[in-house]
Short mmCIF file of C-alpha atoms and ligand atoms in Angstrom, two decimals:
data_model
loop_
_atom_site.label_atom_id
_atom_site.label_comp_id
_atom_site.label_asym_id
_atom_site.label_seq_id
_atom_site.Cartn_x
_atom_site.Cartn_y
_atom_site.Cartn_z
CA MET L 2 17.98 -23.36 -13.39
CA LYS L 3 18.15 -22.64 -9.68
CA ILE L 4 17.52 -19.04 -8.72
CA LEU L 5 18.11 -17.20 -5.45
CA VAL L 6 16.26 -13.93 -4.85
CA ILE L 7 17.54 -11.75 -2.02
CA GLY L 8 15.04 -9.72 0.01
CA GLY L 9 11.59 -10.19 1.46
CA GLY L 10 9.33 -7.33 0.38
CA GLY L 11 6.61 -6.73 -2.18
CA ARG L 12 9.27 -6.08 -4.80
CA GLU L 13 10.82 -9.50 -4.23
CA HIS L 14 7.41 -11.22 -4.24
CA ALA L 15 6.65 -9.57 -7.58
CA LEU L 16 10.09 -10.61 -8.96
CA ILE L 17 9.56 -14.20 -7.84
CA TRP L 18 5.98 -14.29 -9.20
CA LYS L 19 7.32 -13.15 -12.58
CA LEU L 20 10.35 -15.46 -12.57
CA SER L 21 8.19 -18.43 -11.53
CA GLN L 22 6.49 -18.16 -14.96
CA SER L 23 9.77 -18.90 -16.74
CA ASN L 24 9.98 -22.45 -18.06
CA LYS L 25 13.78 -22.35 -17.73
CA ILE L 26 13.60 -22.13 -13.94
CA SER L 27 13.23 -25.32 -11.91
CA GLN L 28 13.64 -23.96 -8.40
CA ILE L 29 13.53 -20.60 -6.65
CA TYR L 30 14.99 -19.83 -3.23
CA CYS L 31 14.43 -16.58 -1.38
CA ALA L 32 16.42 -15.11 1.51
CA PRO L 33 14.66 -14.31 3.76
CA GLY L 34 11.28 -14.11 1.91
CA ASN L 35 7.82 -13.83 3.50
CA ALA L 36 4.54 -15.77 3.76
CA GLY L 37 3.44 -14.96 0.20
CA ILE L 38 6.82 -15.74 -1.32
CA ALA L 39 6.80 -19.10 0.52
CA GLU L 40 3.97 -20.23 -1.80
CA LEU L 41 6.25 -19.89 -4.83
CA ALA L 42 9.77 -20.34 -3.47
CA THR L 43 11.74 -22.04 -0.71
CA CYS L 44 12.46 -19.38 1.90
CA VAL L 45 15.77 -19.57 3.76
CA PRO L 46 16.19 -17.56 6.97
CA ILE L 47 19.27 -15.58 5.91
CA PRO L 48 19.04 -11.79 6.28
CA ALA L 49 19.51 -9.84 3.04
CA ASN L 50 22.63 -8.13 4.39
CA ASP L 51 24.47 -11.24 5.62
CA LEU L 52 26.75 -11.48 2.59
CA ASP L 53 28.92 -14.34 3.85
CA ALA L 54 25.95 -16.55 4.71
CA LEU L 55 24.32 -15.79 1.33
CA LEU L 56 27.55 -16.70 -0.46
CA ALA L 57 27.89 -19.95 1.48
CA PHE L 58 24.27 -20.83 0.63
CA ALA L 59 24.66 -20.04 -3.07
CA LEU L 60 27.84 -22.11 -3.31
CA LYS L 61 26.33 -25.06 -1.43
CA GLU L 62 23.12 -25.10 -3.47
CA GLU L 63 24.95 -24.37 -6.75
CA ILE L 64 22.67 -21.43 -7.53
CA ASP L 65 22.72 -20.54 -11.23
CA LEU L 66 21.56 -16.95 -10.85
CA THR L 67 21.09 -14.64 -7.86
CA VAL L 68 18.81 -11.60 -8.14
CA VAL L 69 19.30 -8.85 -5.56
CA GLY L 70 16.22 -6.86 -4.49
CA PRO L 71 17.32 -4.27 -1.90
CA GLU L 72 20.12 -1.69 -2.02
CA GLU L 73 22.06 -2.59 1.09
CA PRO L 74 23.73 -5.80 -0.12
CA LEU L 75 24.50 -4.08 -3.46
CA VAL L 76 26.16 -1.10 -1.80
CA ASN L 77 28.09 -3.52 0.45
CA GLY L 78 29.49 -5.35 -2.58
CA ILE L 79 27.50 -8.58 -2.91
CA VAL L 80 27.89 -8.55 -6.69
CA ASP L 81 31.68 -8.34 -6.44
CA LEU L 82 31.77 -11.10 -3.80
CA PHE L 83 29.58 -13.51 -5.80
CA SER L 84 31.45 -12.72 -9.05
CA GLU L 85 34.80 -13.51 -7.38
CA HIS L 86 33.37 -16.97 -6.71
CA GLU L 87 32.10 -17.29 -10.28
CA LEU L 88 28.47 -17.10 -9.25
CA LYS L 89 26.17 -15.30 -11.70
CA ILE L 90 24.40 -12.37 -10.03
CA PHE L 91 22.09 -9.59 -11.24
CA GLY L 92 22.81 -6.06 -10.01
CA PRO L 93 25.48 -3.36 -10.07
CA SER L 94 28.96 -3.80 -8.56
CA LYS L 95 29.91 -2.01 -5.35
CA LEU L 96 31.54 0.85 -7.27
CA ALA L 97 28.48 1.22 -9.52
CA ALA L 98 25.98 0.98 -6.63
CA GLU L 99 27.60 4.02 -5.08
CA ILE L 100 25.23 6.01 -7.28
CA GLU L 101 22.66 5.16 -4.58
CA GLY L 102 25.06 4.56 -1.67
CA SER L 103 26.57 8.05 -1.67
CA LYS L 104 24.41 11.04 -2.51
CA THR L 105 27.58 13.15 -2.80
CA PHE L 106 29.04 10.77 -5.38
CA CYS L 107 25.77 10.84 -7.32
CA LYS L 108 25.41 14.64 -7.31
CA ASN L 109 29.08 15.16 -8.27
CA LEU L 110 28.64 12.75 -11.17
CA LEU L 111 25.52 14.57 -12.39
CA LYS L 112 27.29 17.91 -12.16
CA LYS L 113 30.44 16.72 -13.93
CA TYR L 114 28.47 15.31 -16.87
CA GLY L 115 25.89 18.10 -17.08
CA ILE L 116 22.92 15.88 -16.22
CA PRO L 117 20.01 18.03 -14.98
CA SER L 118 19.60 18.14 -11.19
CA GLY L 119 19.43 20.79 -8.45
CA ASP L 120 22.33 22.72 -6.89
CA PHE L 121 23.97 21.17 -3.84
CA ALA L 122 26.92 21.19 -1.48
CA SER L 123 28.38 18.44 0.76
CA PHE L 124 29.68 18.93 4.28
CA ASP L 125 31.41 16.93 6.97
CA ASN L 126 31.40 19.88 9.33
CA ILE L 127 28.34 21.28 11.16
CA ASP L 128 29.37 24.96 11.17
CA ASP L 129 29.99 25.11 7.42
CA ALA L 130 26.69 23.36 6.74
CA ILE L 131 24.76 25.86 8.84
CA GLU L 132 26.49 28.83 7.27
CA TYR L 133 25.49 27.48 3.84
CA ILE L 134 21.86 27.12 4.97
CA TYR L 135 21.70 30.70 6.24
CA HIS L 136 23.31 31.93 3.06
CA HIS L 137 20.84 30.09 0.77
CA GLY L 138 17.63 30.31 2.83
CA ALA L 139 14.60 27.98 2.85
CA PRO L 140 12.96 25.87 1.57
CA ILE L 141 16.05 23.70 1.40
CA VAL L 142 16.70 19.96 1.60
CA VAL L 143 19.09 18.28 4.07
CA LYS L 144 20.12 14.65 3.48
CA ALA L 145 22.39 12.11 5.13
CA ASP L 146 24.99 11.14 2.51
CA GLY L 147 24.71 7.37 2.97
CA LEU L 148 21.90 4.79 3.04
CA ALA L 149 19.23 5.56 5.62
CA ALA L 150 16.36 3.31 4.48
CA GLY L 151 14.64 6.24 2.78
CA LYS L 152 14.48 8.21 6.04
CA GLY L 153 17.58 10.41 5.87
CA VAL L 154 15.93 13.23 3.90
CA ILE L 155 14.50 16.35 5.51
CA VAL L 156 12.67 18.82 3.28
CA ALA L 157 12.96 21.93 5.48
CA GLN L 158 10.48 24.78 5.06
CA THR L 159 12.49 27.14 7.31
CA VAL L 160 16.19 27.70 8.01
CA GLU L 161 15.59 26.73 11.65
CA GLU L 162 14.16 23.40 10.54
CA ALA L 163 17.15 22.86 8.24
CA GLU L 164 19.55 23.75 11.03
CA SER L 165 17.92 21.28 13.37
CA ALA L 166 18.09 18.62 10.62
CA VAL L 167 21.86 19.13 10.46
CA TYR L 168 22.09 18.58 14.24
CA THR L 169 19.84 15.51 14.06
CA ILE L 170 21.98 13.91 11.38
CA MET L 171 25.49 15.02 12.39
CA ARG L 172 25.41 15.53 16.15
CA LYS L 173 22.69 13.10 17.30
CA LYS L 174 23.76 10.69 14.54
CA ALA L 175 20.12 9.71 13.93
CA PHE L 176 21.15 7.73 10.83
CA GLY L 177 24.46 6.41 12.19
CA ALA L 178 27.44 6.37 9.84
CA ALA L 179 25.19 7.37 6.91
CA GLY L 180 25.17 10.86 8.42
CA GLU L 181 28.91 11.41 8.80
CA LYS L 182 28.61 13.48 5.68
CA ILE L 183 25.56 15.52 4.73
CA ILE L 184 24.39 17.01 1.53
CA ILE L 185 22.32 20.16 1.28
CA GLU L 186 20.27 20.57 -1.86
CA GLU L 187 18.22 23.14 -3.65
CA PHE L 188 14.52 22.45 -3.07
CA LEU L 189 12.96 21.26 -6.34
CA ASP L 190 9.30 21.87 -6.86
CA GLY L 191 7.03 19.92 -9.22
CA GLU L 192 5.59 16.44 -9.63
CA GLU L 193 7.67 13.33 -8.91
CA ALA L 194 7.92 10.31 -11.16
CA SER L 195 9.97 7.12 -11.23
CA PHE L 196 11.86 6.14 -14.36
CA LEU L 197 13.52 2.72 -14.41
CA VAL L 198 15.70 1.13 -17.06
CA PHE L 199 17.47 -2.17 -17.64
CA THR L 200 21.09 -1.73 -18.66
CA ASP L 201 24.10 -3.91 -19.41
CA GLY L 202 26.42 -0.94 -18.98
CA ASP L 203 26.09 0.08 -22.60
CA ILE L 204 22.58 -0.53 -23.97
CA VAL L 205 19.72 1.09 -22.04
CA ILE L 206 16.19 -0.32 -22.29
CA PRO L 207 13.52 1.79 -20.58
CA MET L 208 10.66 0.33 -18.59
CA VAL L 209 7.23 1.92 -18.67
CA THR L 210 6.86 4.93 -16.35
CA SER L 211 5.51 4.86 -12.82
CA GLN L 212 4.77 7.02 -9.82
CA ASP L 213 5.14 6.29 -6.12
CA HIS L 214 3.18 7.85 -3.20
CA LYS L 215 5.71 8.44 -0.43
CA PRO L 216 3.77 10.23 2.36
CA ILE L 217 1.68 8.09 4.70
CA PHE L 218 -1.63 9.98 4.41
CA ASP L 219 -4.03 10.95 1.61
CA GLY L 220 -3.22 14.16 -0.23
CA ASP L 221 0.53 13.57 0.37
CA GLN L 222 0.23 14.54 4.03
CA GLY L 223 2.31 13.24 6.94
CA PRO L 224 5.78 11.71 7.12
CA ASN L 225 7.45 9.88 4.25
CA THR L 226 7.34 6.09 4.08
CA GLY L 227 8.98 3.51 1.85
CA GLY L 228 6.02 4.10 -0.52
CA MET L 229 2.26 3.67 0.06
CA GLY L 230 1.28 2.80 -3.49
CA ALA L 231 2.23 3.19 -7.12
CA TYR L 232 0.72 3.29 -10.57
CA SER L 233 2.02 2.78 -14.06
CA PRO L 234 2.06 4.57 -16.47
CA ALA L 235 2.60 8.05 -15.02
CA PRO L 236 0.74 10.45 -17.35
CA VAL L 237 3.02 13.32 -16.21
CA ILE L 238 5.63 11.72 -18.50
CA THR L 239 4.40 12.46 -22.00
CA ASP L 240 6.01 10.79 -25.04
CA GLY L 241 8.21 13.84 -25.65
CA LEU L 242 9.30 13.94 -22.03
CA PHE L 243 10.01 10.19 -22.13
CA ARG L 244 12.50 10.72 -24.99
CA ARG L 245 14.04 13.67 -23.23
CA ILE L 246 14.54 11.66 -20.02
CA MET L 247 16.24 8.88 -22.00
CA ASN L 248 18.46 11.26 -24.00
CA ASP L 249 19.31 13.82 -21.33
CA ILE L 250 19.36 11.67 -18.19
CA MET L 251 19.35 7.86 -18.46
CA ILE L 252 21.72 7.28 -21.40
CA PRO L 253 24.20 9.99 -20.28
CA THR L 254 24.24 8.57 -16.74
CA VAL L 255 25.01 5.03 -17.94
CA LYS L 256 27.74 6.45 -20.21
CA ALA L 257 29.11 8.59 -17.37
CA MET L 258 29.34 5.58 -15.07
CA ALA L 259 31.28 3.64 -17.73
CA ALA L 260 33.59 6.62 -18.29
CA GLU L 261 34.28 6.72 -14.55
CA GLY L 262 35.32 3.03 -14.58
CA ARG L 263 32.10 2.06 -12.78
CA LYS L 264 30.22 0.23 -15.53
CA TYR L 265 26.62 -0.03 -14.36
CA LYS L 266 24.73 -3.29 -14.92
CA GLY L 267 21.27 -3.97 -13.58
CA VAL L 268 18.20 -1.84 -13.00
CA LEU L 269 18.88 1.87 -12.73
CA TYR L 270 16.04 3.85 -11.18
CA ALA L 271 15.85 7.64 -11.40
CA GLY L 272 13.65 9.56 -8.97
CA LEU L 273 12.71 12.62 -11.03
CA MET L 274 11.06 15.93 -10.31
CA ILE L 275 9.15 17.34 -13.25
CA LYS L 276 8.21 20.96 -13.53
CA GLU L 277 6.77 22.63 -16.62
CA GLY L 278 7.85 19.69 -18.74
CA ILE L 279 11.47 19.79 -17.51
CA PRO L 280 12.82 16.70 -15.72
CA ARG L 281 15.51 16.93 -13.06
CA VAL L 282 17.09 14.14 -11.02
CA LEU L 283 16.33 13.94 -7.30
CA GLU L 284 18.24 10.72 -6.79
CA PHE L 285 19.29 7.46 -8.36
CA ASN L 286 18.59 4.02 -6.95
CA ALA L 287 20.58 0.93 -7.86
CA ARG L 288 17.62 -1.49 -8.00
CA PHE L 289 13.90 -1.88 -8.67
CA GLY L 290 11.68 0.50 -6.69
CA ASP L 291 9.28 -0.83 -4.10
CA PRO L 292 6.28 -0.48 -4.61
CA GLU L 293 6.94 0.51 -8.26
CA ALA L 294 8.24 -3.00 -9.09
CA GLN L 295 4.79 -4.42 -8.36
CA PRO L 296 2.80 -2.58 -11.08
CA LEU L 297 5.81 -2.65 -13.44
CA LEU L 298 6.29 -6.42 -13.22
CA MET L 299 2.54 -7.00 -13.64
CA ARG L 300 2.77 -5.07 -16.91
CA LEU L 301 5.97 -6.77 -18.15
CA GLN L 302 5.20 -9.34 -20.83
CA GLY L 303 7.26 -12.42 -21.61
CA ASP L 304 10.08 -13.97 -19.67
CA LEU L 305 12.05 -11.75 -17.27
CA LEU L 306 14.93 -14.25 -16.92
CA PRO L 307 16.63 -13.64 -20.31
CA VAL L 308 16.44 -9.88 -19.75
CA LEU L 309 18.25 -10.19 -16.42
CA GLU L 310 20.83 -12.55 -17.95
CA ALA L 311 21.42 -10.18 -20.89
CA CYS L 312 22.17 -7.33 -18.46
CA ILE L 313 24.89 -9.47 -16.89
CA THR L 314 26.43 -10.82 -20.10
CA GLY L 315 26.27 -7.56 -22.05
CA HIS L 316 23.76 -8.77 -24.64
CA LEU L 317 20.86 -6.49 -23.83
CA ALA L 318 20.66 -5.34 -27.46
CA LYS L 319 19.17 -8.76 -28.28
CA ALA L 320 16.68 -8.85 -25.41
CA MET L 321 12.93 -8.57 -25.97
CA VAL L 322 11.12 -6.32 -23.52
CA SER L 323 7.43 -5.65 -24.08
CA TRP L 324 4.66 -4.31 -21.91
CA ASP L 325 0.96 -4.85 -21.37
CA GLU L 326 -0.87 -1.75 -22.60
CA ARG L 327 -3.14 -1.91 -19.57
CA PRO L 328 -2.26 0.31 -16.62
CA ALA L 329 -1.58 -1.20 -13.19
CA VAL L 330 -2.18 0.21 -9.72
CA CYS L 331 -0.69 -0.99 -6.43
CA VAL L 332 -2.21 -0.02 -3.08
CA VAL L 333 0.02 -0.70 -0.07
CA MET L 334 -1.73 -1.94 3.09
CA ALA L 335 0.32 -1.10 6.18
CA SER L 336 0.34 -1.73 9.93
CA GLY L 337 -1.32 0.87 12.17
CA GLY L 338 1.35 3.29 13.44
CA TYR L 339 3.70 2.87 10.45
CA PRO L 340 6.04 4.68 9.61
CA GLY L 341 6.42 5.03 13.40
CA ALA L 342 6.18 2.14 15.87
CA TYR L 343 3.65 -0.60 15.06
CA GLU L 344 2.61 -4.00 16.38
CA LYS L 345 3.23 -7.28 14.59
CA GLY L 346 1.45 -10.63 14.61
CA LYS L 347 -2.07 -9.48 13.58
CA VAL L 348 -3.99 -12.18 11.74
CA ILE L 349 -4.79 -11.08 8.16
CA SER L 350 -8.23 -12.06 6.82
CA GLY L 351 -9.57 -12.05 3.28
CA LEU L 352 -6.37 -12.99 1.43
CA GLU L 353 -7.95 -15.95 -0.31
CA ALA L 354 -10.98 -14.04 -1.59
CA ALA L 355 -8.83 -11.14 -2.83
CA GLY L 356 -6.40 -13.53 -4.51
CA LYS L 357 -9.22 -15.03 -6.58
CA LEU L 358 -10.04 -11.77 -8.38
CA GLU L 359 -8.94 -11.75 -12.00
CA ASP L 360 -5.85 -9.68 -12.88
CA VAL L 361 -5.26 -8.92 -9.21
CA MET L 362 -2.11 -9.93 -7.33
CA VAL L 363 -1.76 -9.60 -3.58
CA PHE L 364 2.00 -9.22 -3.18
CA HIS L 365 3.26 -9.78 0.35
CA ALA L 366 5.82 -7.58 2.12
CA GLY L 367 5.88 -7.79 5.95
CA THR L 368 4.05 -11.09 6.46
CA THR L 369 4.83 -14.40 8.12
CA THR L 370 2.88 -17.43 9.36
CA ASN L 371 2.14 -18.04 13.05
CA GLU L 372 2.22 -21.38 14.85
CA LYS L 373 -1.40 -22.06 13.77
CA GLY L 374 -0.39 -21.59 10.13
CA GLU L 375 -2.26 -18.28 9.82
CA VAL L 376 -0.77 -15.42 7.81
CA VAL L 377 0.06 -12.55 10.17
CA THR L 378 1.57 -9.08 9.88
CA ASN L 379 5.33 -8.89 10.37
CA GLY L 380 6.39 -5.42 9.20
CA GLY L 381 5.33 -1.85 8.44
CA ARG L 382 4.31 -2.33 4.85
CA VAL L 383 2.37 -5.58 4.84
CA LEU L 384 0.78 -6.10 1.40
CA GLY L 385 0.88 -4.54 -2.07
CA VAL L 386 -2.50 -5.14 -3.67
CA THR L 387 -1.91 -4.73 -7.39
CA ALA L 388 -4.43 -4.80 -10.25
CA LEU L 389 -4.44 -4.37 -14.01
CA GLY L 390 -7.36 -2.53 -15.62
CA ALA L 391 -8.29 -1.33 -19.11
CA THR L 392 -7.82 2.25 -17.92
CA ILE L 393 -6.22 3.87 -14.87
CA PRO L 394 -9.65 4.44 -13.22
CA GLU L 395 -10.50 0.77 -13.78
CA ALA L 396 -7.16 -0.37 -12.33
CA ILE L 397 -7.74 1.86 -9.30
CA GLU L 398 -11.24 0.46 -8.83
CA ARG L 399 -10.09 -3.14 -9.13
CA SER L 400 -7.22 -2.79 -6.67
CA TYR L 401 -9.48 -1.12 -4.07
CA GLU L 402 -12.10 -3.83 -4.64
CA ALA L 403 -9.45 -6.34 -3.55
CA VAL L 404 -8.17 -4.12 -0.70
CA LYS L 405 -11.69 -3.98 0.77
CA LEU L 406 -11.79 -7.77 1.09
CA ILE L 407 -8.65 -7.81 3.25
CA SER L 408 -8.32 -6.65 6.83
CA TRP L 409 -6.58 -6.92 10.21
CA PRO L 410 -6.77 -4.85 13.39
CA GLY L 411 -5.23 -1.41 12.81
CA VAL L 412 -4.76 -1.75 9.03
CA GLN L 413 -4.17 1.53 7.21
CA TYR L 414 -3.90 2.43 3.54
CA ARG L 415 -4.25 5.51 1.39
CA ARG L 416 -7.58 6.00 -0.34
CA ASP L 417 -6.17 8.21 -3.10
CA ILE L 418 -3.61 6.06 -4.92
CA GLY L 419 -3.72 7.04 -8.60
CA GLN L 420 -5.71 10.25 -8.12
CA LYS L 421 -2.78 12.36 -9.38
CA ALA L 422 -2.81 10.43 -12.63
CA LEU L 423 -6.57 11.01 -12.95
CA LYS L 424 -6.15 14.75 -12.46
CA ARG L 425 -3.60 14.83 -15.27
CA LEU L 426 -5.73 12.71 -17.57
CA GLN L 427 -8.61 15.16 -17.14
CA HIS L 428 -6.34 17.91 -18.47
CA PHE L 429 -5.86 16.19 -21.81
P1 AMP D 29 15.24 10.79 -1.85
O1 AMP D 29 15.39 9.63 -0.92
O2 AMP D 29 16.50 11.53 -2.11
O3 AMP D 29 14.42 10.50 -3.07
O4 AMP D 29 14.27 11.79 -1.08
C1 AMP D 29 13.03 11.37 -0.54
C2 AMP D 29 11.95 12.33 -0.94
O5 AMP D 29 12.27 13.65 -0.48
C3 AMP D 29 11.79 12.48 -2.45
O6 AMP D 29 10.98 11.48 -2.97
C4 AMP D 29 11.16 13.85 -2.54
O7 AMP D 29 9.79 13.81 -2.25
C5 AMP D 29 11.86 14.62 -1.44
N1 AMP D 29 13.05 15.31 -1.96
C6 AMP D 29 14.32 14.82 -2.02
N2 AMP D 29 15.15 15.72 -2.55
C7 AMP D 29 14.42 16.82 -2.84
C8 AMP D 29 14.71 18.09 -3.43
N3 AMP D 29 15.95 18.45 -3.78
N4 AMP D 29 13.68 18.96 -3.59
C9 AMP D 29 12.42 18.62 -3.22
N5 AMP D 29 12.08 17.45 -2.66
C10 AMP D 29 13.06 16.55 -2.47
N1 LIG D 30 9.68 3.59 -4.01
C1 LIG D 30 10.85 4.16 -3.48
C2 LIG D 30 12.01 3.28 -3.47
O1 LIG D 30 11.96 2.14 -3.83
O2 LIG D 30 13.08 3.76 -3.10
#
C-alpha cells in the first residue's frame, strides 16, 4: 500500500514511525514532512493546508490511504474532498471536524446532550461580551471561536484582563477570522488530562491516558505553547474515572455527533479538567494531540494501519488495540524565544548518539537539512525526545538522558516533564 501522511510535526513523525512497521505498507509519502520523517518517508513540499495540491498529488501517485495529522485541513474539508474522488482518507469530515473548528458549536453540542463542561456564552458583539464579563466577574476565560493554532485562549484573572482580551480578539483581530465570534467560559479549576479515542462513528475504542504540559516554563509558568512535553499514562485518571469519562463523555459525544448528522470518524481527543474526581470537557480536538501522540504511539502495540482502516470502513468492533504496559515520557526541545520570535537554521548536535539509546525515539518537529546536509532547526518546537521505561520515573530519566546528549545554540526545554504524575503517584 502507498500511504500519504499530511503534516510535518512530532505527531506526524510518530505516526510514520509506527506505520513504517506495518508489513502491508510499501511506500510512505509525507507532505511536507521534516528531516526526521525524511529518513522513513518521501517528503513532498506541499503545505498541509493546500488541499488542491494534496488532492492532485494523491490522485497522481494513486495513494491508497491518506492520514491527516493537523486540524486545519480537516476543518477545511480535506476528508470530504478526497472522498468525493474516491480516495481513502483517515479523519473526520468537515461537518464532524467542527467539534474543533468552532468552539461555539462544540459547547452547544455538549450543553444540548448534557455532557459535563463549564458554563459559556457566545458573542459577535463587543458590548454584549463586556457586559457579560462584568456580570460574571473573574477569573473567566475568553476564546476566539475558530482555529487559532492553540493561541486564541486567554485565561483572565481580572475583568480588565478579560475586557482587553475581547478587544484583542474582536477589534484588533489578533486571530483574524477565527475571532469574528468569541466565546466566554466559566473558569474551570483542577488538573488537565488528555483522553483520546479511535472511533468509526459508532464503536469507541479508548487509548491509554496522557497529559500535556502547555506552558513554556517549569512549574507551568509563562505563556502557553503547542505543548512542551507529555507522559502516558496520566495517574490523575484512575480506573473508575476512566470508565466515567468513557460513559459520560466520549461515548455520548460520538452518539451526539451521529444524532446531529455529523457522524464522527477518526481520532477524537478530549481536553479534560479534573477536579475532585469529576471530569469536565475543556475542548475537543479532531485529531491526535501533539506531543501526546508521541508517547501514545510508542506505547501502541501491533499494527496501526488496520485500526485506521477500521475507523473509515466502520469495522472498529473487530480491530485489535493493545498497549505496552510501560509508561512513556516525551520531552519537547524548542528554539530559544519560542513561543515568541525565534531564529531558525541552528545546527543540531547529538542526534545520532541519542537515537542509539534503547527504547528512545527522537521524533522531529521543526527540523530540516541545510546545504551541507546537516540537520538544523526550522520551527519553534524542534524535537520530541520520547522514552519508554518500566515506571514513570524511569521513563522520565531515560528521556532526559537522551535530551542531554542533544544541543544547539539557544535550545530550551522544561526540566519537570512528568513531575505532576510523580506527585500523584506518591499519594497512592
Ligand atoms: P483550549 O485550546 O480550549 O484547550 O485552551 C487552552 C488552554 O487554556 C487549556 O489547555 C487550559 O489550560 C486553558 N483553558 C481553556 N479553557 C479553560 C477553562 N474554561 N477554564 C480553565 N482553563 C481553561
Ligand atoms: N497537545 C495539544 C494539542 O495537540 O492540541
